[in-house]
Tab-separated table of C-alpha atoms in Angstrom:
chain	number	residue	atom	x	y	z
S	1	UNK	CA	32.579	-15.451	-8.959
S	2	UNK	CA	31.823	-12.529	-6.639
S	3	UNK	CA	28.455	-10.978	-6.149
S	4	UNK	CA	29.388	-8.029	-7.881
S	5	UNK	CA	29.852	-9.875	-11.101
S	6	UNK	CA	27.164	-12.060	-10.782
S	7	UNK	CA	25.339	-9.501	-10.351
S	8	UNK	CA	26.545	-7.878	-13.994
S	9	UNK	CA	25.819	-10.964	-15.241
S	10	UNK	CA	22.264	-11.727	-14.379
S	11	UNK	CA	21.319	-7.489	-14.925
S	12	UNK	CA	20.265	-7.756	-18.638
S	13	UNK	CA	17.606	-10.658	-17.661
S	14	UNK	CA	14.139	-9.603	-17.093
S	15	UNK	CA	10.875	-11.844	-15.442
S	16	UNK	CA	8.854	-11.829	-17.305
S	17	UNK	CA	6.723	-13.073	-15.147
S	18	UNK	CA	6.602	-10.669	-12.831
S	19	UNK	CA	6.295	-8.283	-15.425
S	20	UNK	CA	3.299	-9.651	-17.096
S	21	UNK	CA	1.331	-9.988	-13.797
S	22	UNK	CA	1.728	-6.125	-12.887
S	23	UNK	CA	0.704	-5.092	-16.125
S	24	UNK	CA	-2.483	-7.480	-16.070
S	25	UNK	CA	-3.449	-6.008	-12.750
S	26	UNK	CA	-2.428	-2.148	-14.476
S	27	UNK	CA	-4.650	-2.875	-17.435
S	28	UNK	CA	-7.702	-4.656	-15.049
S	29	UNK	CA	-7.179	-1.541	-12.777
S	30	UNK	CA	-7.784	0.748	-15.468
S	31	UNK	CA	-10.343	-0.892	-17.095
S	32	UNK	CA	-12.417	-0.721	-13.889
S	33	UNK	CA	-11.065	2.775	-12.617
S	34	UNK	CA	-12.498	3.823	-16.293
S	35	UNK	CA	-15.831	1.922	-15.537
S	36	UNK	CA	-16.528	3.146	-11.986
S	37	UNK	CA	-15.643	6.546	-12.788
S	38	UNK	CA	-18.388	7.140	-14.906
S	39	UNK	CA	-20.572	9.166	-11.890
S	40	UNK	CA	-17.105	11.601	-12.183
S	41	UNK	CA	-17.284	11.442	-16.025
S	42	UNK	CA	-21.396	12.623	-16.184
S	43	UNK	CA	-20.465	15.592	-13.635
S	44	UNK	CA	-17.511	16.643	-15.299
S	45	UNK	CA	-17.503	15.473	-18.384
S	46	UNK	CA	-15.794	12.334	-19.723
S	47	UNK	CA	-12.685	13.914	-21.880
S	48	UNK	CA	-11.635	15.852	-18.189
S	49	UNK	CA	-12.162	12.186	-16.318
S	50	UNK	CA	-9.836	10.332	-19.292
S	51	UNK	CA	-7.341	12.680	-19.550
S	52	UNK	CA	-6.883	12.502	-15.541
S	53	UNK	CA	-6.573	8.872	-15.333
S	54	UNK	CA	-5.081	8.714	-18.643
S	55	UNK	CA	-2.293	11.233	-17.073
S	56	UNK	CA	-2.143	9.191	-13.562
S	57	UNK	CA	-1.458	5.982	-15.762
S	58	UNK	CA	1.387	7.443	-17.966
S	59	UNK	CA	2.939	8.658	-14.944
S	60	UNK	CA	3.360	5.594	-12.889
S	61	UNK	CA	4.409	3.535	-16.049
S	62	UNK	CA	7.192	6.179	-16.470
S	63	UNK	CA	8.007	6.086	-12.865
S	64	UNK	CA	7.888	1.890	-13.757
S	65	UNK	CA	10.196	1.786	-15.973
S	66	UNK	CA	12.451	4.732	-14.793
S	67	UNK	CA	12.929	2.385	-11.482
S	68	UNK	CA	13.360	-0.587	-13.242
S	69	UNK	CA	16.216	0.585	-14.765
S	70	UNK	CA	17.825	2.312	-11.481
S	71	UNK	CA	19.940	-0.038	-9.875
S	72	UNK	CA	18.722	-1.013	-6.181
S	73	UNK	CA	21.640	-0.658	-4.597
S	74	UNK	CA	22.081	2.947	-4.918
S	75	UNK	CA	19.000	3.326	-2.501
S	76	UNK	CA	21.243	2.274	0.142
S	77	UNK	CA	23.408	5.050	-0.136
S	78	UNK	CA	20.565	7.364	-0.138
S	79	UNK	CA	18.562	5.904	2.749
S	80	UNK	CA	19.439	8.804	5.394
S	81	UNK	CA	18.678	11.246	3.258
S	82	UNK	CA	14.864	10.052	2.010
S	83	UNK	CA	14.020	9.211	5.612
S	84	UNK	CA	14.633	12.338	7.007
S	85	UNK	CA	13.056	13.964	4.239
S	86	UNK	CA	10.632	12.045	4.407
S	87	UNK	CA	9.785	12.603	7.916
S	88	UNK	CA	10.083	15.844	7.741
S	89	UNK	CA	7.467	16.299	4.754
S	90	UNK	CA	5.014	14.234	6.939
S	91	UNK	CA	5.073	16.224	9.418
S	92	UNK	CA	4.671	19.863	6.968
S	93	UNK	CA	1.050	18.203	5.669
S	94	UNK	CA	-0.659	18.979	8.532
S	95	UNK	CA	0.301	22.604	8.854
S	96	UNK	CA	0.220	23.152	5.244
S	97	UNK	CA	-1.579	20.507	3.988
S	98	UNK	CA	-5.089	21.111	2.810
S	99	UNK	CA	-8.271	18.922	3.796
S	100	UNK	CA	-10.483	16.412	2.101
S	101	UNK	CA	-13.127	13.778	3.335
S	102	UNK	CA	-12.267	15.139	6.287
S	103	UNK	CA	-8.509	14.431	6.788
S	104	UNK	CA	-5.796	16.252	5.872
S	105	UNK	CA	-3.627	13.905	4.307
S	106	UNK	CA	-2.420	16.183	1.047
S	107	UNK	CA	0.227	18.322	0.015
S	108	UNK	CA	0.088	20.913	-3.142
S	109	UNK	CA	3.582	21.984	-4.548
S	110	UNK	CA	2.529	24.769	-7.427
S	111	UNK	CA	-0.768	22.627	-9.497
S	112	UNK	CA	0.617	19.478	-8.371
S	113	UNK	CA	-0.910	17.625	-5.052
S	114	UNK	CA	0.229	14.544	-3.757
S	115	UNK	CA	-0.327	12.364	-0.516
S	116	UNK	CA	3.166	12.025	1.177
S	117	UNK	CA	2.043	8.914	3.113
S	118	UNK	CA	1.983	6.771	0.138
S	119	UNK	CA	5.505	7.152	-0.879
S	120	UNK	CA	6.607	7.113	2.903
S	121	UNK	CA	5.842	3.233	2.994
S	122	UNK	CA	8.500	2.472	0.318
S	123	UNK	CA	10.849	5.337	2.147
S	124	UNK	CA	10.481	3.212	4.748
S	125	UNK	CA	10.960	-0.117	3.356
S	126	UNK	CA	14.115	1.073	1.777
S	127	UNK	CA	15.377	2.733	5.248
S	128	UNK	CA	14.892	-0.858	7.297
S	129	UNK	CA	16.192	-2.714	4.313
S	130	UNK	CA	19.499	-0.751	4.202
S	131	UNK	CA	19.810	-0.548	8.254
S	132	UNK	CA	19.185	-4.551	8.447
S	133	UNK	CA	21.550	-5.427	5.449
S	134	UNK	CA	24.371	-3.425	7.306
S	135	UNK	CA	26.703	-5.975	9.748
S	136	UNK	CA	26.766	-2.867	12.320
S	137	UNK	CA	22.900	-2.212	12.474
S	138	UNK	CA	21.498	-5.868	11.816
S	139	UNK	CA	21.607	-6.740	15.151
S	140	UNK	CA	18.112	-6.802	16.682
S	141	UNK	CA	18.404	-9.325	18.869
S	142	UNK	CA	20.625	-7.503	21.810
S	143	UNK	CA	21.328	-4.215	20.560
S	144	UNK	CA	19.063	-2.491	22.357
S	145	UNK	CA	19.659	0.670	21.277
S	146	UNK	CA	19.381	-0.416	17.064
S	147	UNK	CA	15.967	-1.316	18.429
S	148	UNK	CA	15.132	1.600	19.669
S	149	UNK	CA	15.842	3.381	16.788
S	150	UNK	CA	14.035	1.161	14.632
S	151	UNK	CA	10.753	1.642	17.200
S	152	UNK	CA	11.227	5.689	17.236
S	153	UNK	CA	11.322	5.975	13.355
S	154	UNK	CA	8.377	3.978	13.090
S	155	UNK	CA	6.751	6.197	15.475
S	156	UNK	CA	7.251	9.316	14.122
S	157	UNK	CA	5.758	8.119	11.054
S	158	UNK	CA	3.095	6.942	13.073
S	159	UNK	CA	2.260	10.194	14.693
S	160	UNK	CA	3.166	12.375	11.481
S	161	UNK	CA	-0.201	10.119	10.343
S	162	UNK	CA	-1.989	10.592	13.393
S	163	UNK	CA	-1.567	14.106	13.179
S	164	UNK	CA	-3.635	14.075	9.363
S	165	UNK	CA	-6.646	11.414	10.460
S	166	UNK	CA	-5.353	8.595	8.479
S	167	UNK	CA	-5.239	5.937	10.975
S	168	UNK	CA	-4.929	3.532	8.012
S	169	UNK	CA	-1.341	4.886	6.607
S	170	UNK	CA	-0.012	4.294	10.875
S	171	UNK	CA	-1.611	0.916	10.814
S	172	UNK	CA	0.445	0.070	7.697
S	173	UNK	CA	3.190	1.710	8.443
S	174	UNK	CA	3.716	0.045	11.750
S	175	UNK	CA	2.914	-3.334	10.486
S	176	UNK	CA	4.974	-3.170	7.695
S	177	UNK	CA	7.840	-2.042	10.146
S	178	UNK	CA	7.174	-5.044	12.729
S	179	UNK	CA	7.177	-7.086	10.005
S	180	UNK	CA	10.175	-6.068	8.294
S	181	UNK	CA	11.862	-6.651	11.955
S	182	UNK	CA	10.687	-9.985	12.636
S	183	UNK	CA	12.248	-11.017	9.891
S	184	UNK	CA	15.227	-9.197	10.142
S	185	UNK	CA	15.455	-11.321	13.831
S	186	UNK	CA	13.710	-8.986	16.448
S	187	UNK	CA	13.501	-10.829	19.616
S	188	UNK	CA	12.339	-9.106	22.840
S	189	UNK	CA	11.538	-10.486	26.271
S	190	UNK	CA	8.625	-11.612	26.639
S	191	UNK	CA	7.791	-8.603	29.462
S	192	UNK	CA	8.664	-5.839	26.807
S	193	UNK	CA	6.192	-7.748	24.107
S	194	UNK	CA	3.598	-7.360	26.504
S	195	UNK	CA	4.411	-4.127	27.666
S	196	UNK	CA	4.709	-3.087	23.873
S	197	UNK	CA	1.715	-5.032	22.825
S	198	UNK	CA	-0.892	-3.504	25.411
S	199	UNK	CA	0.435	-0.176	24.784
S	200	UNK	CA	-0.272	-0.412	21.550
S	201	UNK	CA	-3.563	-1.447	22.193
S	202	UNK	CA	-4.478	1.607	24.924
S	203	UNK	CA	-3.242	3.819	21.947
S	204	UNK	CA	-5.294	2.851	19.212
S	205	UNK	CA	-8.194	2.308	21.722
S	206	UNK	CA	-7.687	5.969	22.723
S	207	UNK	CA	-7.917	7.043	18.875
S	208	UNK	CA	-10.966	5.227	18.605
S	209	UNK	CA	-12.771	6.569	21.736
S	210	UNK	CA	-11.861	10.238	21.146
S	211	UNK	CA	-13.423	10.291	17.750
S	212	UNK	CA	-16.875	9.983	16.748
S	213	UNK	CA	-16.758	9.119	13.838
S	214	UNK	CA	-13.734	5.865	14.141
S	215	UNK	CA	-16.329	4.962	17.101
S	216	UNK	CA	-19.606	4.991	14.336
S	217	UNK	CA	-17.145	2.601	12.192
S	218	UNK	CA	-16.960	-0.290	14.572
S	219	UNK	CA	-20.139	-0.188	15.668
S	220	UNK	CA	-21.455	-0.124	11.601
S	221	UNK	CA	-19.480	-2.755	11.289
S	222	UNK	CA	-21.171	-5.063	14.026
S	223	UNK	CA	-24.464	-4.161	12.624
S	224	UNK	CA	-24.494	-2.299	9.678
S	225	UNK	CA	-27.933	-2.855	8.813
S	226	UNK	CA	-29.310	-1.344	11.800
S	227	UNK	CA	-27.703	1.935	10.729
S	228	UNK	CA	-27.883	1.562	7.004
S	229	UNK	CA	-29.305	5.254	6.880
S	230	UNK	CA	-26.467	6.568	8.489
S	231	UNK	CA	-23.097	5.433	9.846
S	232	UNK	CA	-23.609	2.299	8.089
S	233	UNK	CA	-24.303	3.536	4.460
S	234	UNK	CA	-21.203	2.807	2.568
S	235	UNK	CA	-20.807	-0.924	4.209
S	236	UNK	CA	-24.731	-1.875	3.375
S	237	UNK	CA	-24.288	-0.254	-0.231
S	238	UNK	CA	-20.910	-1.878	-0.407
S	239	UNK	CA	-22.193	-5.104	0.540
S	240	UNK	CA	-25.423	-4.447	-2.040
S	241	UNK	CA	-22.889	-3.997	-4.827
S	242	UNK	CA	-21.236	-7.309	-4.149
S	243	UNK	CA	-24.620	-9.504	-3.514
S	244	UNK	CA	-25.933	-8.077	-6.211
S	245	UNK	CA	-23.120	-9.335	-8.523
S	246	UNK	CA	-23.864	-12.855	-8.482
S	247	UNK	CA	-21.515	-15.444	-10.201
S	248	UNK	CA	-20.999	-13.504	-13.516
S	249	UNK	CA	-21.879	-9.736	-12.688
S	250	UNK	CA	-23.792	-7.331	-14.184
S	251	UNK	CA	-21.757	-6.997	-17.122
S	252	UNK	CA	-18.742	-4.439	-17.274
S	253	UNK	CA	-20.368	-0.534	-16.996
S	254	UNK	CA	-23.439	-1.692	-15.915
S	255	UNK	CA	-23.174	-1.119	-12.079
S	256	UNK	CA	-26.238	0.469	-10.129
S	257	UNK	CA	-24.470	0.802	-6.925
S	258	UNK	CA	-21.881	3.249	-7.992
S	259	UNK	CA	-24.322	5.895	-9.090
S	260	UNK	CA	-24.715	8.091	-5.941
S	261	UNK	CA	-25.400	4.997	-3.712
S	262	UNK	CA	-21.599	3.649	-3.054
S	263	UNK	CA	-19.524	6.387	-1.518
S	264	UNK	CA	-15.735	6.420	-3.220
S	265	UNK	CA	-16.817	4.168	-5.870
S	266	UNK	CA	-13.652	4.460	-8.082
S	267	UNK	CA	-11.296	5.068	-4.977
S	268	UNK	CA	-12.386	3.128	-1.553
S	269	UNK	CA	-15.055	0.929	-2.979
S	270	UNK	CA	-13.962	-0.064	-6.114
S	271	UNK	CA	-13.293	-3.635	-5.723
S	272	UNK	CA	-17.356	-3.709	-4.564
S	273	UNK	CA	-17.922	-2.593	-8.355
S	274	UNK	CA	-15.802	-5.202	-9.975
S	275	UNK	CA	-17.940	-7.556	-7.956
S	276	UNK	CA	-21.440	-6.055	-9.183
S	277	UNK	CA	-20.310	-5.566	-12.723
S	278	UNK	CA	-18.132	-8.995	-12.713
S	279	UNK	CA	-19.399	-11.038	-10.131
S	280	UNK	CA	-17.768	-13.523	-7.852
S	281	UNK	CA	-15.782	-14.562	-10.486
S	282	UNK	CA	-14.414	-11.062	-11.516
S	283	UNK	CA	-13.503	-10.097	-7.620
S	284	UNK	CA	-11.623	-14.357	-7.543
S	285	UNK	CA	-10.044	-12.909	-10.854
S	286	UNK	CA	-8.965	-9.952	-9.181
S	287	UNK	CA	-7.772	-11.917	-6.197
S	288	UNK	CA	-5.936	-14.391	-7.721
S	289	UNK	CA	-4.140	-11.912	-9.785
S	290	UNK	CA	-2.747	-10.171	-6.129
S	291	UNK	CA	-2.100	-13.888	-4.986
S	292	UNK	CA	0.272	-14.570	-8.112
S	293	UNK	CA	1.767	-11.039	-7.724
S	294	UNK	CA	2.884	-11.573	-4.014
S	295	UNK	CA	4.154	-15.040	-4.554
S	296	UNK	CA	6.401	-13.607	-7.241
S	297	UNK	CA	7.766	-11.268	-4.404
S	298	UNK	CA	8.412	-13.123	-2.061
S	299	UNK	CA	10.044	-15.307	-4.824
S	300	UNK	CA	12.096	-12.552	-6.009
S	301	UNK	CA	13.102	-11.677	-2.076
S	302	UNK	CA	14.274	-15.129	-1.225
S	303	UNK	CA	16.075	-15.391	-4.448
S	304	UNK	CA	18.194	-12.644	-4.143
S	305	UNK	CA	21.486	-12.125	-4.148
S	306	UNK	CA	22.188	-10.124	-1.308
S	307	UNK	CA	20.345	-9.111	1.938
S	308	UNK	CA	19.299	-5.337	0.778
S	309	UNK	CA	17.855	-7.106	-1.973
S	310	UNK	CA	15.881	-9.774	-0.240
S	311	UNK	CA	14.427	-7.354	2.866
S	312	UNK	CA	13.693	-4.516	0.451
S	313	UNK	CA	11.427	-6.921	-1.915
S	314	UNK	CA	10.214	-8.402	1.220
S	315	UNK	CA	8.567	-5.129	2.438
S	316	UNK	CA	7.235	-3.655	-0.914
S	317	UNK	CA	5.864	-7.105	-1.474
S	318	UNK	CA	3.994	-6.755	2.047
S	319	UNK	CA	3.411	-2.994	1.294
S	320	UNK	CA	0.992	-4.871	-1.963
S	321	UNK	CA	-0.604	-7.760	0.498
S	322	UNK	CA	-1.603	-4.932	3.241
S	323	UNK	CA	-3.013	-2.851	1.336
S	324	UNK	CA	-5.419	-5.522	-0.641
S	325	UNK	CA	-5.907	-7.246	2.689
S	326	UNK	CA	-7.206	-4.213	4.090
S	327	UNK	CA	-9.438	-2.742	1.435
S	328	UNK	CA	-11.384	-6.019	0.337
S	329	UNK	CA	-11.753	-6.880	4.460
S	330	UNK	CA	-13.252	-3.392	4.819
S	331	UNK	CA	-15.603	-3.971	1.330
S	332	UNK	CA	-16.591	-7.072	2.572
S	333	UNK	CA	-17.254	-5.891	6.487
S	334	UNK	CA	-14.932	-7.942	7.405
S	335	UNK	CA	-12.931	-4.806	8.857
S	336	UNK	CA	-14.153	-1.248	9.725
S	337	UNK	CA	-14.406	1.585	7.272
S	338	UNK	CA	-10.876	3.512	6.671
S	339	UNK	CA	-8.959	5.067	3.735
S	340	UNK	CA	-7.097	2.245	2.225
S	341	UNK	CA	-7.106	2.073	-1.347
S	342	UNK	CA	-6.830	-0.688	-3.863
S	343	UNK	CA	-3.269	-0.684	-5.501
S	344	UNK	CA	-3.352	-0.688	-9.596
S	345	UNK	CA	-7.191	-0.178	-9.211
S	346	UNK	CA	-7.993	3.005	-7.058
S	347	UNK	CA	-7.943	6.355	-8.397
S	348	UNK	CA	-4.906	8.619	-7.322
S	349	UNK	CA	-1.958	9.902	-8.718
S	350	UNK	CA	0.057	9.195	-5.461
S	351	UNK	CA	-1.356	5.913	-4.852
S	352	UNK	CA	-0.302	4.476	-8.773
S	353	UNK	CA	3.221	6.566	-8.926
S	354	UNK	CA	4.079	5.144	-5.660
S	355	UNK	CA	3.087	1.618	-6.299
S	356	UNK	CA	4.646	1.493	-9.447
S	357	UNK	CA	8.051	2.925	-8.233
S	358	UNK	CA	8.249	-0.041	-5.768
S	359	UNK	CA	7.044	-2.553	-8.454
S	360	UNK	CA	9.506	-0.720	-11.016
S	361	UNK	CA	11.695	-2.006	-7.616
S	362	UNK	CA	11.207	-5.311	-7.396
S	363	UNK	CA	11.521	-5.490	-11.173
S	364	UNK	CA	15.210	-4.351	-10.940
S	365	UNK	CA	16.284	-6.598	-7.485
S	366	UNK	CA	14.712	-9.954	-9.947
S	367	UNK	CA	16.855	-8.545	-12.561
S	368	UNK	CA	19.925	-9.079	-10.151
S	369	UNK	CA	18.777	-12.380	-8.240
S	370	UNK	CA	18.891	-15.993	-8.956
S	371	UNK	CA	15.043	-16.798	-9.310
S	372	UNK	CA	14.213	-18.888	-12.830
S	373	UNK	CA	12.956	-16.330	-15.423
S	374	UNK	CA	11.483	-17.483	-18.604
């Protein structure tokens, strides 16, 4: 049987699994969005907060089940295209772009804004997936020159999100990219990993020292007590919200924390508010859930029936463990402060469209591969 028709053959099943897992962390998410929002809700009243969130939600279960139904494959073919556009887009927000917190990171076409960034990571998932899954572009072990190409789109990405402040879209943008090349086979002398790794390193080090405020971050998070009436505000309040949660919270919509103590409670900080109102176990609940979710994609990737398949759910799969990884280190202190949000739980039209068009992805490569559904 050829791939082709197995691949007609397996189309019409659906996991369920996977399935049931996003739309427990979509319903959680809300639940909690809807909770932590309330400081919004009291300024602008809580039929304007709803019908936002309520609008954000619709939207990205559309967008779900739009690209559940689109088959994968197609992406391939329009790889070149999205990349460059792209690009191209993430390089317009910073000359037209408009500012907020401090970064300019947004884009307004007519009464519609969105952040680019967020739907560049699955542009760019879908770009290394098709150029690794092609026999004349896999190579990455002495085609120099494939390399290099792979390196110089991640850059430009890089600096397009250099260019707005948001040091946390480059970090996951190049990660996801080195990532997406190790195991696609990258091998480089060990000179050039050096070379490579310490330039990195005098880069972001440069970032760091040039701004005051990235410079305030790490040294918050080293001490944040001994600047918990300034720089380190948000982490002491942060970590205030999660002490104070004990074992079984608060109880849901009774958080103290969020009311004009905990900056970006329903965006940044929200997984510090499902710890005061839920407690320890509410934040394992959450955790778990993200566990289970991952393992399912990686599951899906190594079950599928052809390469495009297996690197593309690979990297929207990572896309998911970054971004958690990221936001509960930085609620916890355990990294500094930066704009990562919570996917399924952080407010944001961008942020829930995006994640659900590569979840409504990974839905249709599980629909094609050979993984047990029940």
């Amino acid at each position: 049987m050829t791939d082709k028709a197995e691949r007609k053959e397996s189309s019409g099943q659906v996991d369920f699994v996977l399935i049931i897992l996003i739309l427990s962390l979509l319903l959680f998410g809300f639940i909690m969005l809807f909770s932590a929002s309330a400081p919004e809700a009291a300024r602008n009243g809580i039929l304007s907060t709803v019908l936002k969130q309520g609008l954000f939600l619709v939207g990205g279960i559309a967008t779900f089940v739009v690209a559940a139904n689109f088959d994968h494959h197609r992406y391939k073919l329009l790889q070149r295209p999205m990349i460059f556009i792209a690009i191209a887009v993430m390089y317009i927000v910073p000359v037209w772009g408009f500012a907020s917190h401090g970064a300019t990171r947004q884009i307004s076409v007519g009464s519609i804004s969105f952040q680019p960034s967020e739907f560049a990571k699955i542009v760019l998932v879908l770009f290394f997936a098709g150029r690794f899954s092609n026999k004349k572009t896999q190579n990455l072990t002495t085609d120099y020159k494939n390399i290099g190409i792979c390196f110089g789109v991640m850059l430009a990405f890089c600096a397009a999100c250099f260019l707005q402040s948001h040091m946390s879209a480059a970090i996951v943008l190049a990660l996801i990219s080195i990532l997406m090349m190790l195991i696609a086979g990258l091998s480089l002398p060990w000179k050039w990993t050096l070379t490579g790794g310490g330039a990195i390193a005098a880069i972001g080090a440069y970032f760091v020292l040039t701004e005051e405020y990235r410079l305030n971050r790490f040294l918050a998070l080293f001490d944040p007590f001994a600047y918990k009436q300034g720089i380190g505000w948000q982490i002491v309040q942060s970590l205030y919200a999660v002490g104070s949660g004990g074992l079984f919270g608060l109880g849901l919509g009774q958080s103290r924390q969020k009311f004009n103590y905990l900056p970006e409670a329903q965006n940044d900080y929200i997984f510090a508010v499902v710890c005061e109102e839920l407690g320890f176990i509410g934040g394992l609940a959450v955790l778990i859930l993200f566990v289970l979710l991952v393992w399912r994609g990686i599951c899906v990737a190594l079950n599928a029936r052809d390469k495009f398949g297996m690197y593309t759910a690979f990297g929207i799969t990572s896309i998911i463990a970054m971004q958690v990884l990221i936001n509960i280190g930085v609620v916890l202190s355990i990294l500094p402060s930066t704009g990562m949000q919570l996917p399924f739980f952080s407010s944001g039209g961008s942020s829930m469209i995006a994640t659900m068009w590569g979840m409504g992805i990974l839905v249709n490569i599980s629909k094609n591969s050979k993984i047990k559904k029940i």
